Short mmCIF file of C-alpha atoms in Angstrom, two decimals:
data_model
loop_
_atom_site.label_atom_id
_atom_site.label_comp_id
_atom_site.label_asym_id
_atom_site.label_seq_id
_atom_site.Cartn_x
_atom_site.Cartn_y
_atom_site.Cartn_z
CA MET A 1 0.03 0.04 -0.02
CA ILE A 2 1.03 3.59 -0.19
CA ALA A 3 0.15 6.49 2.12
CA ALA A 4 -1.17 9.42 0.15
CA THR A 5 -3.21 12.66 0.41
CA VAL A 6 -6.41 13.23 -1.43
CA THR A 7 -5.82 16.26 -3.81
CA GLY A 8 -8.83 16.26 -6.14
CA HIS A 9 -11.80 14.74 -7.67
CA VAL A 10 -12.16 13.39 -11.35
CA TRP A 11 -15.44 13.17 -13.14
CA ALA A 12 -15.90 10.77 -16.18
CA THR A 13 -19.54 10.57 -17.40
CA ARG A 14 -18.67 8.63 -20.54
CA ARG A 15 -17.23 5.45 -19.18
CA ILE A 16 -17.12 1.74 -19.83
CA ASP A 17 -19.71 -0.58 -18.20
CA GLY A 18 -19.05 -2.38 -14.96
CA LEU A 19 -17.76 0.50 -12.71
CA PRO A 20 -19.29 0.27 -9.21
CA PRO A 21 -20.74 3.21 -7.26
CA GLY A 22 -18.01 5.40 -5.80
CA ALA A 23 -15.65 8.27 -6.67
CA PHE A 24 -12.47 8.69 -8.60
CA LEU A 25 -10.17 10.76 -6.32
CA GLU A 26 -6.79 12.11 -7.23
CA VAL A 27 -4.24 11.27 -4.58
CA GLN A 28 -0.59 12.21 -4.08
CA PRO A 29 1.64 9.59 -2.62
CA ASP A 30 3.75 10.74 0.36
CA GLY A 31 7.13 11.97 -0.81
CA SER A 32 6.16 12.06 -4.47
CA GLY A 33 5.35 14.89 -6.83
CA SER A 34 3.30 12.61 -9.07
CA HIS A 35 -0.42 11.73 -8.75
CA LEU A 36 -2.61 8.73 -9.37
CA ILE A 37 -6.43 8.18 -9.45
CA ALA A 38 -7.78 5.93 -6.70
CA PHE A 39 -11.39 4.59 -6.45
CA ASP A 40 -13.02 5.58 -3.21
CA VAL A 41 -16.08 4.06 -1.43
CA LEU A 42 -15.41 5.63 1.98
CA GLY A 43 -16.44 9.20 1.13
CA SER A 44 -12.88 10.53 1.67
CA GLY A 45 -12.47 14.24 1.52
CA LEU A 46 -9.89 16.72 0.08
CA GLY A 47 -6.70 16.82 2.18
CA GLU A 48 -7.47 13.60 3.88
CA ARG A 49 -4.56 11.08 4.35
CA VAL A 50 -5.48 7.71 3.13
CA LEU A 51 -4.09 4.19 2.47
CA VAL A 52 -4.24 2.98 -1.16
CA ALA A 53 -3.93 -0.55 -2.30
CA GLN A 54 -2.90 -1.03 -6.05
CA GLY A 55 -3.34 -3.72 -8.69
CA SER A 56 -5.78 -6.51 -9.01
CA VAL A 57 -6.40 -6.73 -5.27
CA ALA A 58 -8.31 -3.34 -5.59
CA ALA A 59 -10.69 -4.98 -8.08
CA SER A 60 -11.00 -8.25 -6.23
CA TRP A 61 -12.40 -6.48 -3.21
CA PHE A 62 -15.67 -5.80 -4.92
CA PRO A 63 -18.34 -8.52 -4.86
CA GLY A 64 -19.25 -10.18 -8.13
CA THR A 65 -17.32 -9.51 -11.41
CA PRO A 66 -14.22 -7.56 -10.61
CA PRO A 67 -14.42 -3.92 -11.95
CA PRO A 68 -11.63 -2.42 -14.01
CA VAL A 69 -10.22 -0.34 -11.12
CA ASP A 70 -6.51 -0.74 -10.17
CA ALA A 71 -6.33 1.47 -7.08
CA LEU A 72 -8.62 1.51 -4.06
CA ILE A 73 -8.68 3.67 -0.89
CA ILE A 74 -8.84 0.98 1.84
CA GLY A 75 -8.71 3.29 4.90
CA SER A 76 -8.32 6.76 6.36
CA ILE A 77 -5.08 7.29 8.19
CA ASP A 78 -5.72 8.41 11.82
CA ALA A 79 -2.13 8.76 12.87
CA ASP A 80 1.23 7.40 12.11
CA SER A 81 4.44 7.13 13.99
CA THR A 82 7.07 7.19 11.21
CA GLU A 83 10.49 8.54 10.47
CA GLN A 84 8.78 10.45 7.53
CA GLN A 85 6.17 12.54 9.48
CA GLN A 86 4.17 14.89 7.40
CA MET B 1 -5.67 4.61 -12.44
CA ILE B 2 -3.86 7.35 -14.18
CA ALA B 3 -5.20 10.42 -15.88
CA ALA B 4 -3.67 10.80 -19.33
CA THR B 5 -3.98 12.47 -22.68
CA VAL B 6 -4.40 10.56 -25.94
CA THR B 7 -1.40 11.49 -28.10
CA GLY B 8 -1.50 8.95 -30.96
CA HIS B 9 -2.63 5.70 -32.59
CA VAL B 10 -0.61 2.49 -33.15
CA TRP B 11 -1.43 -0.05 -35.89
CA ALA B 12 -0.29 -3.72 -35.57
CA THR B 13 -1.56 -5.90 -38.32
CA ARG B 14 0.56 -8.91 -37.47
CA ARG B 15 -0.55 -9.78 -33.97
CA ILE B 16 -1.17 -12.71 -31.66
CA ASP B 17 -4.67 -14.26 -31.53
CA GLY B 18 -7.21 -13.28 -28.91
CA LEU B 19 -7.13 -9.41 -29.16
CA PRO B 20 -10.73 -8.03 -29.07
CA PRO B 21 -12.15 -5.23 -31.35
CA GLY B 22 -10.80 -1.83 -30.35
CA ALA B 23 -7.83 0.47 -30.88
CA PHE B 24 -4.39 0.77 -29.52
CA LEU B 25 -3.95 4.34 -28.46
CA GLU B 26 -0.74 6.04 -27.26
CA VAL B 27 -1.37 8.06 -24.14
CA GLN B 28 0.77 10.38 -22.03
CA PRO B 29 0.23 10.25 -18.33
CA ASP B 30 -0.21 13.61 -16.60
CA GLY B 31 3.02 15.08 -15.42
CA SER B 32 5.06 12.56 -17.26
CA GLY B 33 7.24 12.74 -20.36
CA SER B 34 6.80 9.08 -21.11
CA HIS B 35 4.07 7.22 -23.02
CA LEU B 36 2.27 3.97 -22.76
CA ILE B 37 -0.20 2.13 -25.10
CA ALA B 38 -3.79 1.68 -23.85
CA PHE B 39 -6.54 -0.44 -25.38
CA ASP B 40 -9.61 1.66 -26.17
CA VAL B 41 -13.26 0.63 -26.76
CA LEU B 42 -14.79 4.05 -26.27
CA GLY B 43 -13.66 5.61 -29.50
CA SER B 44 -11.43 8.14 -27.73
CA GLY B 45 -9.90 10.86 -29.88
CA LEU B 46 -6.58 12.66 -30.16
CA GLY B 47 -6.06 15.13 -27.36
CA GLU B 48 -8.89 13.60 -25.28
CA ARG B 49 -8.21 13.32 -21.48
CA VAL B 50 -8.92 9.79 -20.31
CA LEU B 51 -8.71 7.53 -17.24
CA VAL B 52 -6.55 4.45 -17.73
CA ALA B 53 -6.64 1.25 -15.59
CA GLN B 54 -3.52 -0.92 -15.74
CA GLY B 55 -2.63 -4.52 -15.06
CA SER B 56 -4.69 -7.63 -15.17
CA VAL B 57 -7.83 -5.69 -14.40
CA ALA B 58 -7.81 -4.32 -17.85
CA ALA B 59 -8.01 -7.77 -19.29
CA SER B 60 -10.55 -9.11 -16.73
CA TRP B 61 -13.01 -6.54 -17.97
CA PHE B 62 -13.53 -8.32 -21.26
CA PRO B 63 -16.05 -11.13 -21.31
CA GLY B 64 -14.68 -14.64 -21.89
CA THR B 65 -11.05 -15.48 -22.04
CA PRO B 66 -9.07 -12.47 -20.86
CA PRO B 67 -7.11 -10.89 -23.83
CA PRO B 68 -3.42 -9.98 -23.43
CA VAL B 69 -3.96 -6.24 -22.86
CA ASP B 70 -2.56 -4.60 -19.75
CA ALA B 71 -4.02 -1.07 -19.99
CA LEU B 72 -7.58 0.00 -20.73
CA ILE B 73 -9.25 3.36 -21.20
CA ILE B 74 -12.17 3.13 -18.68
CA GLY B 75 -13.55 6.71 -19.08
CA SER B 76 -13.27 10.07 -20.61
CA ILE B 77 -12.55 12.83 -18.18
CA ASP B 78 -15.17 15.60 -18.25
CA ALA B 79 -13.66 17.78 -15.58
CA ASP B 80 -11.51 17.64 -12.57
CA SER B 81 -10.88 19.72 -9.56
CA THR B 82 -7.31 18.99 -8.67
CA GLU B 83 -4.21 20.91 -7.36
CA GLN B 84 -2.60 19.75 -10.57
CA GLN B 85 -4.80 21.39 -13.22
CA GLN B 86 -3.84 20.94 -16.79
CA MET C 1 10.61 -9.37 -3.09
CA ILE C 2 12.35 -6.44 -1.57
CA ALA C 3 14.48 -6.21 1.43
CA ALA C 4 13.36 -3.29 3.58
CA THR C 5 13.58 -1.86 7.10
CA VAL C 6 10.50 -1.23 9.28
CA THR C 7 10.31 2.52 9.92
CA GLY C 8 6.85 3.19 11.29
CA HIS C 9 3.30 2.16 12.16
CA VAL C 10 0.14 3.45 10.50
CA TRP C 11 -3.33 3.40 12.15
CA ALA C 12 -6.52 3.44 10.12
CA THR C 13 -9.67 3.03 12.15
CA ARG C 14 -12.04 3.98 9.36
CA ARG C 15 -11.46 1.33 6.73
CA ILE C 16 -13.16 -0.84 4.33
CA ASP C 17 -14.46 -4.32 5.24
CA GLY C 18 -12.37 -7.39 4.67
CA LEU C 19 -9.05 -6.45 6.26
CA PRO C 20 -7.58 -9.37 8.35
CA PRO C 21 -6.00 -9.04 11.71
CA GLY C 22 -2.50 -7.57 11.51
CA ALA C 23 -0.66 -4.26 11.33
CA PHE C 24 0.15 -1.76 8.68
CA LEU C 25 3.84 -1.02 8.87
CA GLU C 26 5.70 1.64 6.94
CA VAL C 27 8.89 0.12 5.40
CA GLN C 28 11.80 1.67 3.55
CA PRO C 29 13.21 -0.55 0.81
CA ASP C 30 17.08 -0.90 0.90
CA GLY C 31 18.76 1.68 -1.23
CA SER C 32 15.66 3.83 -1.57
CA GLY C 33 14.44 7.10 0.02
CA SER C 34 10.84 6.30 -0.53
CA HIS C 35 8.42 4.23 1.66
CA LEU C 36 5.63 1.88 1.28
CA ILE C 37 3.06 0.36 3.69
CA ALA C 38 3.21 -3.44 4.18
CA PHE C 39 0.75 -5.68 5.98
CA ASP C 40 2.38 -7.50 8.81
CA VAL C 41 1.26 -10.72 10.61
CA LEU C 42 4.56 -11.61 12.20
CA GLY C 43 4.69 -8.85 14.80
CA SER C 44 7.71 -7.18 13.24
CA GLY C 45 9.33 -4.30 15.17
CA LEU C 46 10.66 -0.93 14.38
CA GLY C 47 14.12 -1.11 12.76
CA GLU C 48 13.69 -4.85 11.85
CA ARG C 49 14.91 -5.83 8.39
CA VAL C 50 12.18 -7.68 6.55
CA LEU C 51 11.34 -9.37 3.14
CA VAL C 52 8.20 -7.92 1.49
CA ALA C 53 6.25 -9.52 -1.31
CA GLN C 54 4.18 -7.18 -3.42
CA GLY C 55 1.10 -7.44 -5.63
CA SER C 56 -1.73 -9.96 -5.64
CA VAL C 57 0.45 -12.69 -4.20
CA ALA C 58 0.27 -10.74 -0.85
CA ALA C 59 -3.54 -11.01 -0.89
CA SER C 60 -3.58 -14.66 -2.05
CA TRP C 61 -1.68 -15.76 0.92
CA PHE C 62 -4.65 -15.18 3.14
CA PRO C 63 -7.11 -18.05 3.50
CA GLY C 64 -10.68 -17.35 2.08
CA THR C 65 -11.53 -14.22 0.17
CA PRO C 66 -8.41 -12.32 -0.68
CA PRO C 67 -8.12 -9.01 1.33
CA PRO C 68 -7.22 -5.75 -0.44
CA VAL C 69 -3.58 -5.72 0.62
CA ASP C 70 -0.85 -5.37 -2.01
CA ALA C 71 2.25 -5.79 0.18
CA LEU C 72 3.00 -8.39 2.88
CA ILE C 73 6.00 -9.00 5.16
CA ILE C 74 6.82 -12.64 4.53
CA GLY C 75 10.00 -12.97 6.69
CA SER C 76 12.40 -11.35 9.02
CA ILE C 77 15.99 -11.13 7.64
CA ASP C 78 18.53 -12.90 9.93
CA ALA C 79 21.52 -12.23 7.82
CA ASP C 80 22.49 -11.63 4.24
CA SER C 81 25.66 -11.94 2.34
CA THR C 82 25.32 -9.28 -0.35
CA GLU C 83 27.36 -6.59 -2.16
CA GLN C 84 25.00 -4.05 -0.74
CA GLN C 85 25.46 -4.68 3.08
CA GLN C 86 23.63 -2.29 5.29
CA MET D 1 1.25 -1.96 -23.26
CA ILE D 2 4.50 -0.46 -24.26
CA ALA D 3 5.92 0.25 -27.73
CA ALA D 4 9.47 -1.14 -27.91
CA THR D 5 12.28 -2.14 -30.29
CA VAL D 6 13.81 -5.58 -30.37
CA THR D 7 17.44 -5.21 -29.49
CA GLY D 8 18.68 -8.76 -28.79
CA HIS D 9 18.14 -12.38 -28.09
CA VAL D 10 18.74 -14.17 -24.82
CA TRP D 11 19.41 -17.97 -24.53
CA ALA D 12 18.82 -19.92 -21.29
CA THR D 13 19.29 -23.67 -21.62
CA ARG D 14 19.01 -24.43 -17.95
CA ARG D 15 15.60 -23.25 -17.10
CA ILE D 16 12.55 -24.25 -14.94
CA ASP D 17 9.81 -26.47 -16.32
CA GLY D 18 6.75 -25.12 -17.97
CA LEU D 19 8.10 -22.61 -20.42
CA PRO D 20 6.38 -22.84 -23.82
CA PRO D 21 8.01 -22.80 -27.25
CA GLY D 22 9.25 -19.40 -28.24
CA ALA D 23 12.07 -16.99 -27.83
CA PHE D 24 13.27 -14.63 -25.09
CA LEU D 25 13.85 -11.24 -26.84
CA GLU D 26 15.52 -8.17 -25.31
CA VAL D 27 13.45 -5.09 -26.05
CA GLN D 28 14.02 -1.40 -25.36
CA PRO D 29 10.94 0.55 -24.54
CA ASP D 30 10.47 3.78 -26.59
CA GLY D 31 12.00 6.74 -24.81
CA SER D 32 13.92 4.57 -22.31
CA GLY D 33 17.50 3.58 -21.97
CA SER D 34 16.65 0.45 -19.98
CA HIS D 35 15.77 -2.94 -21.43
CA LEU D 36 13.48 -5.85 -20.53
CA ILE D 37 13.05 -9.49 -21.76
CA ALA D 38 9.73 -10.31 -23.50
CA PHE D 39 8.62 -13.67 -24.64
CA ASP D 40 7.89 -13.93 -28.37
CA VAL D 41 5.86 -16.29 -30.34
CA LEU D 42 5.66 -14.19 -33.55
CA GLY D 43 9.22 -14.64 -34.83
CA SER D 44 10.07 -11.04 -34.22
CA GLY D 45 13.36 -9.85 -35.60
CA LEU D 46 16.16 -7.55 -34.48
CA GLY D 47 15.20 -3.86 -34.97
CA GLU D 48 11.47 -4.62 -35.27
CA ARG D 49 9.08 -2.33 -33.41
CA VAL D 50 6.70 -4.29 -31.27
CA LEU D 51 3.94 -4.01 -28.74
CA VAL D 52 4.60 -5.67 -25.43
CA ALA D 53 2.04 -6.63 -22.72
CA GLN D 54 3.27 -7.01 -19.23
CA GLY D 55 2.26 -8.80 -16.02
CA SER D 56 -0.02 -11.85 -15.58
CA VAL D 57 -1.92 -11.17 -18.84
CA ALA D 58 1.13 -12.27 -20.60
CA ALA D 59 1.03 -15.69 -18.92
CA SER D 60 -2.81 -16.03 -19.23
CA TRP D 61 -2.64 -15.80 -22.97
CA PHE D 62 -1.12 -19.30 -23.19
CA PRO D 63 -3.53 -22.23 -23.21
CA GLY D 64 -3.35 -24.59 -20.14
CA THR D 65 -1.33 -23.86 -17.08
CA PRO D 66 -0.02 -20.26 -17.31
CA PRO D 67 3.81 -20.29 -17.80
CA PRO D 68 6.06 -18.05 -15.71
CA VAL D 69 6.49 -15.27 -18.23
CA ASP D 70 5.64 -11.75 -17.36
CA ALA D 71 6.05 -9.91 -20.75
CA LEU D 72 4.76 -10.96 -24.18
CA ILE D 73 5.15 -9.48 -27.61
CA ILE D 74 1.50 -9.12 -28.71
CA GLY D 75 2.03 -7.48 -32.13
CA SER D 76 4.37 -5.98 -34.68
CA ILE D 77 3.93 -2.19 -35.13
CA ASP D 78 3.19 -1.34 -38.77
CA ALA D 79 2.89 2.29 -38.31
CA ASP D 80 1.99 4.83 -35.72
CA SER D 81 0.78 8.49 -35.77
CA THR D 82 2.04 9.86 -32.53
CA GLU D 83 3.64 13.05 -31.11
CA GLN D 84 6.64 10.85 -30.30
CA GLN D 85 7.61 9.64 -33.72
CA GLN D 86 10.75 7.47 -33.92
CA MET E 1 11.37 -10.65 -17.52
CA ILE E 2 14.55 -8.92 -16.56
CA ALA E 3 18.10 -10.12 -16.94
CA ALA E 4 20.01 -9.81 -13.77
CA THR E 5 23.11 -10.94 -11.90
CA VAL E 6 22.97 -12.88 -8.59
CA THR E 7 24.70 -10.67 -5.96
CA GLY E 8 23.89 -12.24 -2.69
CA HIS E 9 21.88 -14.56 -0.46
CA VAL E 10 19.23 -13.64 2.17
CA TRP E 11 18.29 -15.77 5.12
CA ALA E 12 14.93 -15.46 6.91
CA THR E 13 14.34 -18.14 9.54
CA ARG E 14 11.31 -16.39 10.95
CA ARG E 15 8.85 -16.41 8.10
CA ILE E 16 5.15 -16.90 7.24
CA ASP E 17 3.78 -20.24 6.36
CA GLY E 18 3.46 -21.48 2.78
CA LEU E 19 6.99 -20.71 1.43
CA PRO E 20 8.32 -23.64 -0.74
CA PRO E 21 11.79 -25.09 -0.66
CA GLY E 22 14.33 -22.90 -2.35
CA ALA E 23 16.49 -19.81 -1.77
CA PHE E 24 16.07 -16.07 -1.50
CA LEU E 25 18.74 -14.59 -3.74
CA GLU E 26 19.49 -10.96 -4.15
CA VAL E 27 19.81 -9.96 -7.78
CA GLN E 28 20.83 -6.81 -9.54
CA PRO E 29 19.04 -6.07 -12.79
CA ASP E 30 21.21 -5.20 -15.76
CA GLY E 31 21.78 -1.52 -16.09
CA SER E 32 20.44 -0.78 -12.60
CA GLY E 33 22.00 0.08 -9.35
CA SER E 34 19.09 -1.26 -7.31
CA HIS E 35 18.50 -4.80 -6.13
CA LEU E 36 15.63 -7.13 -5.60
CA ILE E 37 15.06 -10.46 -3.97
CA ALA E 38 14.09 -13.39 -6.24
CA PHE E 39 13.15 -16.90 -5.27
CA ASP E 40 15.44 -19.58 -6.72
CA VAL E 41 14.71 -23.30 -7.29
CA LEU E 42 17.61 -23.84 -9.77
CA GLY E 43 20.58 -23.58 -7.36
CA SER E 44 21.87 -20.45 -8.99
CA GLY E 45 25.22 -19.20 -7.73
CA LEU E 46 26.84 -15.86 -6.89
CA GLY E 47 27.73 -13.93 -10.12
CA GLU E 48 25.49 -16.04 -12.28
CA ARG E 49 23.36 -14.16 -14.87
CA VAL E 50 19.75 -15.12 -14.69
CA LEU E 51 16.28 -14.44 -16.11
CA VAL E 52 13.73 -13.21 -13.41
CA ALA E 53 9.94 -13.26 -13.84
CA GLN E 54 8.00 -10.88 -11.57
CA GLY E 55 4.49 -10.62 -10.20
CA SER E 56 1.86 -13.21 -9.68
CA VAL E 57 3.23 -15.42 -12.51
CA ALA E 58 6.14 -16.17 -10.20
CA ALA E 59 3.72 -17.66 -7.54
CA SER E 60 1.47 -19.41 -10.02
CA TRP E 61 4.35 -21.53 -11.30
CA PHE E 62 4.33 -23.54 -8.09
CA PRO E 63 1.94 -26.50 -7.83
CA GLY E 64 -0.93 -26.20 -5.29
CA THR E 65 -1.58 -23.02 -3.36
CA PRO E 66 0.48 -20.22 -4.79
CA PRO E 67 3.22 -19.11 -2.33
CA PRO E 68 3.68 -15.47 -1.45
CA VAL E 69 6.66 -14.92 -3.76
CA ASP E 70 6.67 -12.22 -6.39
CA ALA E 71 9.86 -12.90 -8.25
CA LEU E 72 11.27 -16.22 -9.47
CA ILE E 73 14.46 -17.11 -11.30
CA ILE E 74 13.18 -18.94 -14.45
CA GLY E 75 16.47 -19.60 -16.23
CA SER E 76 20.26 -19.25 -16.33
CA ILE E 77 21.47 -17.11 -19.11
CA ASP E 78 23.98 -18.94 -21.37
CA ALA E 79 24.59 -16.18 -23.80
CA ASP E 80 23.04 -13.18 -25.31
CA SER E 81 23.41 -11.14 -28.46
CA THR E 82 22.32 -7.71 -27.42
CA GLU E 83 23.20 -4.05 -27.90
CA GLN E 84 23.74 -3.89 -24.16
CA GLN E 85 26.49 -6.51 -23.64
CA GLN E 86 27.84 -6.98 -20.09
#
């Protein structure tokens, strides 16, 4: 997983079938200048620090046919005790 | 997922079996100078901003035997509200 | 796998369903300045050197429905004989 | 997928069981100085531009038990119309 | 796959269940200063050049329940004819 901060929201009305209810959020991984788009079912907000799982495990979490999502917010970070405090 | 812009089209007549109908589009991820080739079933056009899912979830989206594609355009970005506007 | 050192602990009370018992630990891969979050079931401690497996194999290790974790500490490194001693 | 150019051939007589007939080709991704080894069943030649799929989708393409290959040449590029002409 | 050179051995006595017989070897990918740990069932030696497959295909190679290994040495490189001779 990566620790990241929610930095935006992405809307895509024209989309392929099979995407579950939820939001596409832009997140910035800690210590990185780049961004990725993670699927969110927790109602995470702008500026919130989150844990993101990547790859097929993100899709496998959903019941039924796995949707084509490759990154999923799995939790909201309360606190951490790390050498890389932010 | 990544947000990216469609920058080109790739044709490959000689190809392995099992590829579904659709196009191979070159896309440039936001904030990156590199490119990747994503499979497209939405009819996305040059310059369009798209969401791309990568890895086995791209293949699993197709019904039947998963084709050997590792990147799929899953939506067209209408708008975003991000710190990294483009 | 990567060899890494445990550098912190992450708490996430609000989380999606399906996460197994265990801890989210921040680890720093050898020779890297970046960090990732790995799931731990071994009770690994701060400063411990560990082996981390990434991707869907981390989730497949768990019995039953694979949880949405993409990195798992699979062992504690006793010793190594490498060109890149730390 | 990535667009890449075939730059070499790799021979490995001593190998694990389960590898299908085909060749291990060294390819250089467009715009990159690094190389990777892709499995080839198309008879691709030195200097040919190819499309490479990576990850488990490369293995899943083969009938029967998936072999331990993580990159597969899926087509030969005839032509492209991209901002990054080569 | 990547071509890499075996640079060390890693021992991990305390480990999770489900790891098959074999060795954890440190390998250095060609043209890279970084290292990764690959599982080896071929008895590869220090300095040997090897082919490494990464991701879930490494685990799927093993019979029965896939072990939590994400990199597997699949062959020993006899010779190569590449632009990037080493």
